[in-house]
């Protein structure tokens, strides 16, 4: 069968040493090791996929390969039409950057993909004799936009296929021999140098590295193709992961060998895939009327029309065609998962969810499996009964719901009932769905302010109090209501707690002090939680008084856990759910439950005890989190640290209760207030469901087994969330428990029971149908790489709590290799083993997986603050697909060649130093951080337009905002920044970076296709590493 896929082979004329710090004997041999389960037993490797024979920690052989070693003497890249380019879903951005740049180079996180290839195309040639040539789809500007079912397998496109782009051939010279590494680490993944592309058939090779960029001291030479310094973490005897020249020892000596490199334009470009999808599907209507269809990428703007399956805004899957049997699923190693964002924001031009109200009868449900009425049911016997789509049980239709069927067996009111014709809708719940069978009270917000010396002194307390006066008018409300039903309360604290009575009939607010923090109680009920509109004057009076009341404080010690306990007890006493907004700045060292010590110990890095740095220091916080969830108390935490505060402990309650953690390092009133205030405003106004519980039901043959997110699991099926907002996503993994039926497919129903902002109990239902197939090619054809990376990130970040980081990294590489090797063995047309063949829908998996492996969470380096790693770990656990996409592969936009007359945002370029130029200016954003990088030769008119100064030398890098100037350049650039920001949950603080100045090191950590100064592999090197793993599996 002719197979369209991406093919490449690293040019090695030696047996390949390991790359990038990933051993192939991968600790446990079995790649499908389940993450979060410390007791997983490792099964033997799959038959036909032998694990590597190199022992962990032994040096790879150098020189001529031993007999029987597969020699890869050429590099062959073949890239299937980006046709059928499977939509890649990009995730929304991560949280805001630290207020001042961290003390270490920042990590590149999510961002957008790269440039189109500029190589010209030449005529297509037979694949048969391609061993010595390089075959790749021309990604160039002239190629036909691809159709939207990505396929590894042209014979089974779901839509008419545009003509495949012509393919270009390139021959590569044989790979050069690599002498042993200069450093004396055992080379787990030493990477041979890569040959330059030769020209053949008039195809230009890649040009030399960008001559305009001068190296920073201590930076790896060149833009990241030379052998990688993949030292994922400090050296450990016997298992050091390094390329020649591992991190501490500097570049390897190649004994006079000329360094050659592979052209980055010849390997799959995230930017090109994103741009192709935008070109073919952007701005169009995407109707969800077909089971198992692949949606546009998360980076593509389109209008989604619900016609029976949930919008991809609510649910995205790792593949839209499940393998029909468990054996087949194990063979592919593709995780079967859905990323569910139940409260995702729907744009103005799409229909909001309909609310169905059956009165006291309540929602109609299957008698056996309890699934809710949905488009997957089949009405029979003239409409008097229906068959459940999930468990096939026959149920009676209640008399009030009866309707006749038409000539095709469909109810005549099909299109009038949202629950029969739409994938997503809401039900009004009855008292059976309420706590104690009583209607819930509207939720409450409690503001809890740390008034210790530092916060008073920095002006933070005054800033918060001033902001709350205007913010309380913007509390969320139902669209038809004039004012919000949410009540508010206020607490301040240092070593003790101060509660305030702000009842509307008081002339002055009253303060009550609780000094027994060991047994916290709420000293007042009446007057603590109030309607802001009624008590406005008393509340404003209090907010004026708080900064003055504590102006002379010398108290620097604080408590933390009793603050949460007090807020939870207040909500419990008021019999309502709600949110705590806690503004805190230091390690809670005062004598009280939840007291913490500084345990930031760099000696634990790269040991089996490193995982303890991500676990809470004391058990108290887990117990507290469980109690908060049980009482519908969500904790939002705004942290203002200037040293270690143990985020792994402090942030735990926030994560388990569905809250959001914000962090502003070394907060400065002048530079950091805009970021903090914007975050606070957005958070208070967010669309939120309170006291929520989610259940995921599936049709027969498979079931939900694992859940990842800002959630609490009391049992194996109920996902409990004290609150769930529009940015929170839960990633659910499925496993087979029987064979799936290809005719009926795989059906998923997600039901979220929650309390609305007005205090109404509701059910939000999302349904999606996927296909099933016994053909592996169908599974690979409908994969979504963005959703896969979301799953891998969350499962890995959960696994580090119980397993050594080295094991987790190895499993990620191993699973990547297994997924691609299975495709190569079973779906691709026969070709030389020296070719790397990637399925079209997964061709970006290596670049994104490498970005994940280089994230600060998985890199053990003493330069990276422990709190920073714990912060990113907790943020990613709650992210949706668009956020993780941008977080791991940042967006890099050139702004030096703006079309000032057009509203369009300039096309992004690949995240590599090669794409920068001395005469250019670029914006980089990953959802947490935003940079404006300026080359030394940036045009003076651009500098004048943006900064109102005459030259590069006059630009101040202290500013965190661009000045408001009345000129086209300034307006256009600010509108681009606002556009990027508007789509992300966290406010990104701007950092201005000038080429060749010290802060540039920070910026370079986000150029994720290049080598990381912490030893992470470049994209090219990682691709070679993965190819070597695949070859070993296939042999």
Tab-separated table of N, CA, C and O in Angstrom, residues 429-442 487 571-577 690-691 753-756 758-762:
chain	number	residue	atom	x	y	z
A	429	UNK	N	-31.269	20.750	37.265
A	429	UNK	CA	-31.322	19.573	38.146
A	429	UNK	C	-32.435	19.728	39.178
A	429	UNK	O	-32.835	20.843	39.529
A	430	UNK	N	-32.928	18.596	39.655
A	430	UNK	CA	-33.980	18.613	40.684
A	430	UNK	C	-33.337	18.498	42.072
A	430	UNK	O	-32.113	18.377	42.196
A	431	UNK	N	-34.162	18.513	43.119
A	431	UNK	CA	-33.637	18.458	44.488
A	431	UNK	C	-32.854	17.172	44.750
A	431	UNK	O	-32.001	17.127	45.627
A	432	UNK	N	-33.137	16.119	43.977
A	432	UNK	CA	-32.394	14.859	44.158
A	432	UNK	C	-30.902	15.058	43.915
A	432	UNK	O	-30.081	14.253	44.356
A	433	UNK	N	-30.558	16.087	43.164
A	433	UNK	CA	-29.163	16.325	42.811
A	433	UNK	C	-28.502	17.350	43.750
A	433	UNK	O	-27.396	17.795	43.493
A	434	UNK	N	-29.210	17.742	44.818
A	434	UNK	CA	-28.687	18.777	45.720
A	434	UNK	C	-28.250	18.159	47.052
A	434	UNK	O	-28.779	17.124	47.459
A	435	UNK	N	-27.319	18.833	47.728
A	435	UNK	CA	-26.904	18.380	49.061
A	435	UNK	C	-28.105	18.405	49.996
A	435	UNK	O	-28.817	19.408	50.061
A	436	UNK	N	-28.283	17.331	50.742
A	436	UNK	CA	-29.382	17.233	51.722
A	436	UNK	C	-30.751	17.514	51.105
A	436	UNK	O	-31.675	17.951	51.789
A	437	UNK	N	-30.865	17.318	49.785
A	437	UNK	CA	-32.129	17.549	49.058
A	437	UNK	C	-32.695	18.954	49.281
A	437	UNK	O	-33.911	19.153	49.301
A	438	UNK	N	-31.783	19.939	49.465
A	438	UNK	CA	-32.212	21.335	49.627
A	438	UNK	C	-31.590	22.155	48.512
A	438	UNK	O	-30.452	21.913	48.121
A	439	UNK	N	-32.332	23.151	47.977
A	439	UNK	CA	-31.729	23.990	46.924
A	439	UNK	C	-30.495	24.696	47.493
A	439	UNK	O	-30.510	25.130	48.638
A	440	UNK	N	-29.411	24.813	46.704
A	440	UNK	CA	-28.196	25.441	47.235
A	440	UNK	C	-28.343	26.948	47.377
A	440	UNK	O	-29.172	27.564	46.697
A	441	UNK	N	-27.559	27.531	48.261
A	441	UNK	CA	-27.471	28.988	48.352
A	441	UNK	C	-26.491	29.480	47.284
A	441	UNK	O	-25.618	28.730	46.859
A	442	UNK	N	-26.631	30.755	46.869
A	442	UNK	CA	-25.637	31.288	45.918
A	442	UNK	C	-24.247	31.232	46.554
A	442	UNK	O	-24.108	31.307	47.770
A	487	UNK	N	-22.143	36.562	47.510
A	487	UNK	CA	-21.870	37.359	48.718
A	487	UNK	C	-20.368	37.391	48.975
A	487	UNK	O	-19.637	36.526	48.512
A	571	UNK	N	-17.690	29.126	54.932
A	571	UNK	CA	-18.599	28.692	53.864
A	571	UNK	C	-19.511	27.575	54.364
A	571	UNK	O	-20.706	27.532	54.053
A	572	UNK	N	-18.940	26.675	55.157
A	572	UNK	CA	-19.716	25.548	55.688
A	572	UNK	C	-20.838	26.068	56.590
A	572	UNK	O	-21.987	25.620	56.501
A	573	UNK	N	-20.507	27.040	57.445
A	573	UNK	CA	-21.516	27.596	58.355
A	573	UNK	C	-22.619	28.312	57.585
A	573	UNK	O	-23.786	28.298	57.977
A	574	UNK	N	-22.256	28.919	56.440
A	574	UNK	CA	-23.246	29.647	55.636
A	574	UNK	C	-23.981	28.703	54.684
A	574	UNK	O	-24.846	29.137	53.917
A	575	UNK	N	-23.614	27.411	54.695
A	575	UNK	CA	-24.219	26.402	53.826
A	575	UNK	C	-24.168	26.815	52.356
A	575	UNK	O	-25.174	26.780	51.649
A	576	UNK	N	-22.985	27.247	51.935
A	576	UNK	CA	-22.838	27.585	50.514
A	576	UNK	C	-21.448	27.195	50.043
A	576	UNK	O	-20.531	26.996	50.845
A	577	UNK	N	-21.309	27.048	48.729
A	577	UNK	CA	-19.990	26.825	48.127
A	577	UNK	C	-19.354	28.181	47.884
A	577	UNK	O	-20.009	29.226	48.057
A	690	UNK	N	-19.650	25.808	40.574
A	690	UNK	CA	-19.225	25.555	41.958
A	690	UNK	C	-19.706	24.186	42.437
A	690	UNK	O	-20.700	23.661	41.944
A	691	UNK	N	-18.982	23.652	43.423
A	691	UNK	CA	-19.362	22.400	44.077
A	691	UNK	C	-19.712	21.343	43.016
A	691	UNK	O	-20.812	20.808	42.976
A	753	UNK	N	-22.236	17.911	37.220
A	753	UNK	CA	-23.273	18.456	38.099
A	753	UNK	C	-22.639	19.609	38.871
A	753	UNK	O	-21.573	19.442	39.461
A	754	UNK	N	-23.253	20.802	38.830
A	754	UNK	CA	-22.616	21.952	39.481
A	754	UNK	C	-23.670	22.968	39.932
A	754	UNK	O	-24.843	22.895	39.562
A	755	UNK	N	-23.222	23.939	40.730
A	755	UNK	CA	-24.077	25.046	41.154
A	755	UNK	C	-23.661	26.287	40.367
A	755	UNK	O	-22.472	26.604	40.301
A	756	UNK	N	-24.642	26.967	39.767
A	756	UNK	CA	-24.326	28.155	38.951
A	756	UNK	C	-24.088	29.362	39.856
A	756	UNK	O	-24.333	29.313	41.066
A	758	UNK	N	-25.787	31.842	40.241
A	758	UNK	CA	-27.017	32.343	40.872
A	758	UNK	C	-27.520	31.364	41.934
A	758	UNK	O	-28.518	31.621	42.596
A	759	UNK	N	-26.848	30.195	42.071
A	759	UNK	CA	-27.285	29.231	43.074
A	759	UNK	C	-28.227	28.180	42.517
A	759	UNK	O	-28.925	27.506	43.279
A	760	UNK	N	-28.275	28.021	41.185
A	760	UNK	CA	-29.128	26.979	40.595
A	760	UNK	C	-28.291	25.723	40.354
A	760	UNK	O	-27.155	25.801	39.897
A	761	UNK	N	-28.863	24.544	40.692
A	761	UNK	CA	-28.149	23.278	40.478
A	761	UNK	C	-28.415	22.833	39.046
A	761	UNK	O	-29.577	22.766	38.613
A	762	UNK	N	-27.343	22.558	38.308
A	762	UNK	CA	-27.491	22.205	36.893
A	762	UNK	C	-26.612	21.017	36.523
A	762	UNK	O	-25.643	20.701	37.202
